[in-house]
Coordinates of N, CA and C in Angstrom, one line a residue:
M227 N 28.2 1.9 -18.4 CA 29.8 2.3 -18.5 C 30.6 1.4 -17.5
T228 N 30.2 1.1 -16.4 CA 30.9 0.2 -15.6 C 31.2 -1.0 -16.3
E229 N 30.2 -1.6 -17.1 CA 30.3 -3.0 -17.9 C 31.7 -2.6 -18.8
M230 N 31.7 -1.6 -19.5 CA 32.7 -1.3 -20.6 C 34.1 -1.3 -19.8
M231 N 34.0 -0.6 -18.4 CA 35.3 -0.4 -17.6 C 35.9 -1.9 -17.3
K232 N 34.9 -2.9 -17.2 CA 35.4 -4.2 -16.7 C 36.1 -4.9 -17.9
Q233 N 35.7 -4.4 -19.1 CA 36.3 -5.0 -20.4 C 37.7 -4.5 -20.7
V234 N 38.0 -3.2 -20.1 CA 39.3 -2.5 -20.5 C 40.2 -3.0 -19.5
S235 N 41.3 -3.1 -19.8 CA 42.6 -3.6 -18.9 C 43.0 -2.5 -18.0
E236 N 43.6 -2.8 -16.8 CA 44.0 -1.7 -15.9 C 45.0 -0.8 -16.5
V237 N 45.8 -1.2 -17.2 CA 46.8 -0.3 -17.8 C 46.3 0.7 -18.8
E238 N 45.2 0.1 -19.5 CA 44.5 1.0 -20.5 C 43.6 2.0 -19.9
L239 N 43.1 1.7 -18.6 CA 42.3 2.6 -18.0 C 43.3 3.7 -17.3
A240 N 44.5 3.3 -16.8 CA 45.5 4.2 -16.3 C 46.1 5.2 -17.4
Y241 N 46.1 4.8 -18.7 CA 46.4 5.6 -19.8 C 45.3 6.6 -20.0
K242 N 44.2 6.2 -20.0 CA 43.1 7.0 -20.3 C 43.0 8.2 -19.3
I243 N 43.0 7.7 -17.9 CA 43.0 8.6 -16.9 C 44.1 9.7 -17.0
L244 N 45.3 9.3 -17.4 CA 46.2 10.3 -17.5 C 46.1 11.2 -18.6
Q245 N 45.5 10.7 -19.8 CA 45.1 11.4 -21.0 C 44.1 12.5 -20.6
K246 N 43.1 12.0 -19.7 CA 41.9 12.9 -19.4 C 42.6 14.1 -18.4
T247 N 43.5 13.7 -17.5 CA 43.8 14.7 -16.5 C 45.0 15.8 -17.2
G248 N 45.7 15.2 -18.2 CA 46.6 15.9 -18.7 C 47.9 16.3 -17.9
K249 N 48.1 15.7 -16.9 CA 49.3 15.8 -16.0 C 49.6 14.6 -15.4
S250 N 50.8 14.5 -14.8 CA 51.4 13.5 -14.2 C 50.6 13.2 -12.9
M251 N 50.6 11.9 -12.4 CA 49.8 11.6 -11.1 C 50.8 10.7 -10.2
Y252 N 50.8 10.8 -9.0 CA 51.3 10.0 -8.1 C 50.8 8.4 -8.1
F253 N 51.8 7.5 -8.2 CA 51.3 6.2 -8.7 C 50.1 5.6 -7.8
R254 N 50.2 5.8 -6.5 CA 49.0 5.3 -5.5 C 47.7 6.0 -6.0
D255 N 47.7 7.1 -6.3 CA 46.5 7.9 -6.8 C 46.0 7.3 -8.1
L256 N 46.7 7.2 -9.0 CA 46.5 6.8 -10.4 C 46.1 5.2 -10.2
I257 N 46.5 4.4 -9.6 CA 46.2 3.0 -9.5 C 44.9 2.9 -8.6
T258 N 44.8 3.8 -7.5 CA 43.5 3.6 -6.9 C 42.5 3.9 -7.7
E259 N 42.3 5.0 -8.4 CA 41.5 5.5 -9.3 C 41.2 4.3 -10.4
V260 N 42.2 3.8 -10.9 CA 42.1 2.5 -11.8 C 41.3 1.3 -11.1
L261 N 41.6 1.2 -10.1 CA 40.9 -0.1 -9.2 C 39.5 0.3 -8.9
E262 N 39.3 1.5 -8.5 CA 37.8 2.1 -8.4 C 37.0 2.0 -9.4
L263 N 37.6 2.5 -10.8 CA 36.9 2.4 -11.9 C 36.6 0.8 -12.5
K264 N 37.6 0.0 -12.1 CA 37.5 -1.3 -12.6 C 36.4 -2.0 -11.8
G265 N 36.4 -1.7 -10.6 CA 35.4 -2.4 -9.6 C 35.3 -3.8 -9.4
R266 N 36.4 -4.3 -9.5 CA 36.5 -5.9 -9.2 C 37.2 -6.0 -7.8
R267 N 36.8 -7.2 -7.5 CA 37.0 -7.5 -6.0 C 38.6 -7.7 -5.7
I268 N 39.1 -7.2 -4.6 CA 40.5 -7.1 -4.3 C 40.6 -7.7 -3.1
H269 N 41.6 -8.9 -3.1 CA 41.6 -9.5 -1.8 C 42.9 -8.9 -0.9
S270 N 43.8 -8.3 -1.7 CA 44.9 -7.6 -1.1 C 45.1 -6.4 -1.9
L271 N 45.1 -5.2 -1.3 CA 45.2 -3.8 -2.0 C 46.6 -3.7 -2.5
A272 N 47.7 -4.3 -1.5 CA 49.1 -4.1 -1.9 C 49.4 -4.9 -3.2
H273 N 48.8 -6.1 -3.2 CA 49.0 -7.0 -4.4 C 48.5 -6.4 -5.5
A274 N 47.3 -5.8 -5.6 CA 46.5 -5.2 -6.8 C 47.3 -4.0 -7.3
I275 N 47.9 -3.1 -6.4 CA 48.8 -2.0 -6.5 C 50.0 -2.4 -7.2
S276 N 50.7 -3.5 -6.6 CA 51.7 -4.1 -7.2 C 51.6 -4.4 -8.8
E277 N 50.4 -5.2 -8.8 CA 50.2 -5.8 -10.3 C 50.1 -4.7 -11.4
V278 N 49.3 -3.7 -11.0 CA 49.1 -2.5 -11.9 C 50.2 -1.7 -12.0
H279 N 51.0 -1.5 -10.9 CA 52.3 -0.8 -11.1 C 53.3 -1.3 -12.1
T280 N 53.3 -2.8 -12.0 CA 54.3 -3.6 -12.9 C 53.7 -3.3 -14.2
Q281 N 52.3 -3.3 -14.6 CA 51.9 -3.1 -15.9 C 52.2 -1.8 -16.4
I282 N 52.0 -0.8 -15.6 CA 52.3 0.5 -16.2 C 53.9 0.7 -16.5
N283 N 54.8 0.1 -15.4 CA 56.2 0.1 -15.6 C 56.6 -0.5 -16.9
M284 N 55.9 -1.6 -17.3 CA 56.3 -2.4 -18.5 C 55.7 -1.6 -20.0
D285 N 54.7 -0.7 -19.9 CA 54.0 -0.3 -20.9 C 54.9 0.9 -21.3
S286 N 55.4 1.0 -22.7 CA 56.2 2.0 -23.3 C 55.4 3.3 -23.4
R287 N 54.1 3.4 -23.2 CA 53.3 4.6 -23.2 C 53.5 5.6 -21.9
F288 N 53.9 4.9 -20.9 CA 54.2 5.7 -19.6 C 55.7 6.0 -19.4
V289 N 55.9 7.0 -18.7 CA 57.1 7.4 -18.3 C 57.2 7.8 -16.7
H290 N 58.3 7.3 -16.1 CA 58.4 7.6 -14.7 C 58.9 9.0 -14.5
M291 N 58.4 9.8 -13.9 CA 58.7 11.4 -13.7 C 59.5 11.6 -12.6
G292 N 59.7 10.4 -11.7 CA 60.3 10.6 -10.4 C 59.6 11.0 -9.3
K293 N 60.1 10.5 -8.1 CA 59.3 10.6 -6.7 C 57.9 9.9 -6.9
G294 N 57.7 8.8 -7.6 CA 56.4 8.1 -7.7 C 55.5 8.5 -8.7
M295 N 55.9 9.7 -9.5 CA 54.9 10.1 -10.3 C 55.2 9.6 -11.8
W296 N 53.8 9.4 -12.4 CA 53.8 8.6 -13.7 C 53.1 9.7 -14.7
G297 N 53.7 9.8 -15.9 CA 53.1 10.5 -17.0 C 53.2 9.7 -18.3
L298 N 52.8 10.3 -19.3 CA 52.8 9.8 -20.6 C 54.0 10.2 -21.5
V299 N 54.4 9.3 -22.3 CA 55.8 9.6 -23.0 C 55.4 10.7 -24.1
E300 N 54.1 10.7 -24.4 CA 53.6 11.6 -25.4 C 53.7 13.0 -25.1
W301 N 53.8 13.3 -23.8 CA 54.0 14.6 -23.3 C 55.5 15.0 -23.4
S302 N 56.3 14.3 -23.6 CA 57.7 14.6 -23.7 C 58.1 15.5 -24.8
P303 N 58.9 16.3 -24.8 CA 59.4 17.0 -26.1 C 60.2 16.1 -26.9
Q304 N 60.1 16.3 -28.1 CA 60.8 15.3 -29.1 C 62.3 15.9 -29.3
Q305 N 62.5 17.2 -29.1 CA 63.8 17.8 -29.3 C 64.4 18.4 -27.9
L306 N 65.6 18.0 -27.7 CA 66.1 18.8 -26.5 C 67.2 19.6 -26.9
S307 N 67.1 20.8 -26.4 CA 68.2 21.9 -26.6 C 68.5 22.3 -28.0
G308 N 67.5 22.1 -28.9 CA 67.5 22.5 -30.4 C 67.9 21.3 -31.1
R309 N 68.4 20.3 -30.6 CA 68.9 19.2 -31.4 C 68.0 18.1 -31.2
S310 N 68.0 17.2 -32.4 CA 67.0 16.0 -32.4 C 67.7 15.0 -31.6
T311 N 66.9 13.9 -31.1 CA 67.5 12.9 -30.3 C 68.6 12.1 -31.1
V312 N 68.4 11.9 -32.3 CA 69.4 11.2 -33.3 C 70.7 11.9 -33.3
E313 N 70.6 13.5 -33.3 CA 71.9 14.0 -33.3 C 72.5 14.0 -32.0
K314 N 71.8 13.9 -31.0 CA 72.2 13.8 -29.7 C 73.0 12.5 -29.3
D315 N 72.2 11.5 -30.0 CA 72.7 10.1 -29.7 C 74.0 10.0 -30.5
E316 N 74.1 10.5 -31.6 CA 75.4 10.4 -32.3 C 76.6 11.2 -31.7
S317 N 76.3 12.3 -31.1 CA 77.3 13.2 -30.5 C 77.9 12.2 -29.2
V318 N 76.8 11.7 -28.5 CA 77.2 10.7 -27.4 C 78.2 9.6 -27.7
K319 N 77.8 8.9 -29.0 CA 78.4 7.8 -29.5 C 80.1 8.5 -29.7
T320 N 80.1 9.5 -30.4 CA 81.4 10.1 -30.9 C 82.1 10.4 -29.8
S321 N 81.7 11.1 -28.7 CA 82.4 11.3 -27.4 C 83.0 10.2 -26.8
S322 N 82.0 9.1 -26.6 CA 82.5 8.1 -25.9 C 83.4 7.3 -26.7
T323 N 83.5 7.4 -28.0 CA 84.4 6.7 -29.0 C 85.8 7.4 -28.6
V324 N 85.9 8.6 -28.6 CA 87.0 9.4 -28.4 C 87.6 9.1 -27.1
R325 N 86.9 9.1 -26.1 CA 87.4 8.8 -24.7 C 87.9 7.4 -24.7
R326 N 87.2 6.5 -25.3 CA 87.7 5.0 -25.4 C 88.9 5.0 -26.0
Q327 N 89.2 5.7 -27.2 CA 90.4 5.6 -27.9 C 91.6 6.3 -27.2
K328 N 91.4 7.3 -26.3 CA 92.4 8.0 -25.5 C 92.8 7.1 -24.5
L329 N 91.8 6.6 -23.8 CA 92.1 5.7 -22.7 C 92.9 4.5 -23.1
F330 N 92.7 3.8 -24.3 CA 93.2 2.7 -24.9 C 94.7 3.1 -25.1
E331 N 94.9 4.2 -25.7 CA 96.4 4.9 -26.0 C 97.3 5.0 -24.8
E332 N 96.6 5.5 -23.7 CA 97.2 5.8 -22.4 C 97.7 4.4 -21.8
I333 N 96.8 3.5 -21.8 CA 97.2 2.1 -21.3 C 98.2 1.4 -22.4
Q334 N 98.3 1.7 -23.6 CA 99.4 1.2 -24.3 C 100.5 1.7 -24.0
Q335 N 100.6 3.0 -24.0 CA 101.8 3.8 -23.4 C 102.3 3.3 -22.2
E336 N 101.6 3.1 -21.1 CA 101.9 2.5 -19.8 C 102.4 1.2 -20.0
Y337 N 101.9 0.3 -20.7 CA 102.4 -1.0 -20.8 C 103.8 -1.0 -21.5
V338 N 104.0 -0.2 -22.6 CA 105.3 -0.2 -23.3 C 106.2 0.3 -22.4
A339 N 106.0 1.3 -21.6 CA 106.8 1.8 -20.7 C 107.1 0.7 -19.6
A340 N 106.3 0.2 -19.0 CA 106.5 -0.8 -18.0 C 107.3 -2.1 -18.6
N341 N 107.1 -2.4 -19.8 CA 107.9 -3.5 -20.3 C 109.3 -3.2 -21.1
A342 N 109.6 -2.2 -21.1 CA 110.8 -1.6 -21.8 C 112.1 -2.0 -21.1
E343 N 113.1 -2.3 -21.8 CA 114.3 -2.8 -21.3 C 114.9 -1.7 -20.3
P344 N 115.6 -2.0 -19.2 CA 116.1 -0.9 -18.3 C 116.8 0.2 -19.0
G345 N 117.6 -0.2 -20.0 CA 118.4 0.9 -20.7 C 117.6 1.9 -21.6
E346 N 116.4 1.4 -21.9 CA 115.6 2.1 -22.7 C 114.6 3.1 -22.0
R347 N 114.4 2.7 -20.6 CA 113.6 3.7 -20.0 C 114.3 5.1 -19.4
E348 N 113.6 6.1 -19.3 CA 114.4 7.4 -19.0 C 113.5 7.9 -18.0

């Protein structure tokens, strides 16, 4: 089994560990377990942790849960508050478009008022 572990990448091992535990893990605990399973020689523990942490951070299968905890994206619910993420994205786009339009109109009104002839201002 250790020969098979040497063939698998660190990030793949991290994925399998999280799948097996079924819960998020603190990054140092996760990476330490990966390095132990991998069994390769480590010259600098800090450098090895940094390498594996970077790989996990760049892999879209992982999600940072906050405070150094990492989990899997597949654990996240697909729908939030009864709406799909597509519907949520559309409502965000719509509300930001409305805010942008109102802001633009306010700027135009201020510009017109600032550049009006002295007799035209009230």
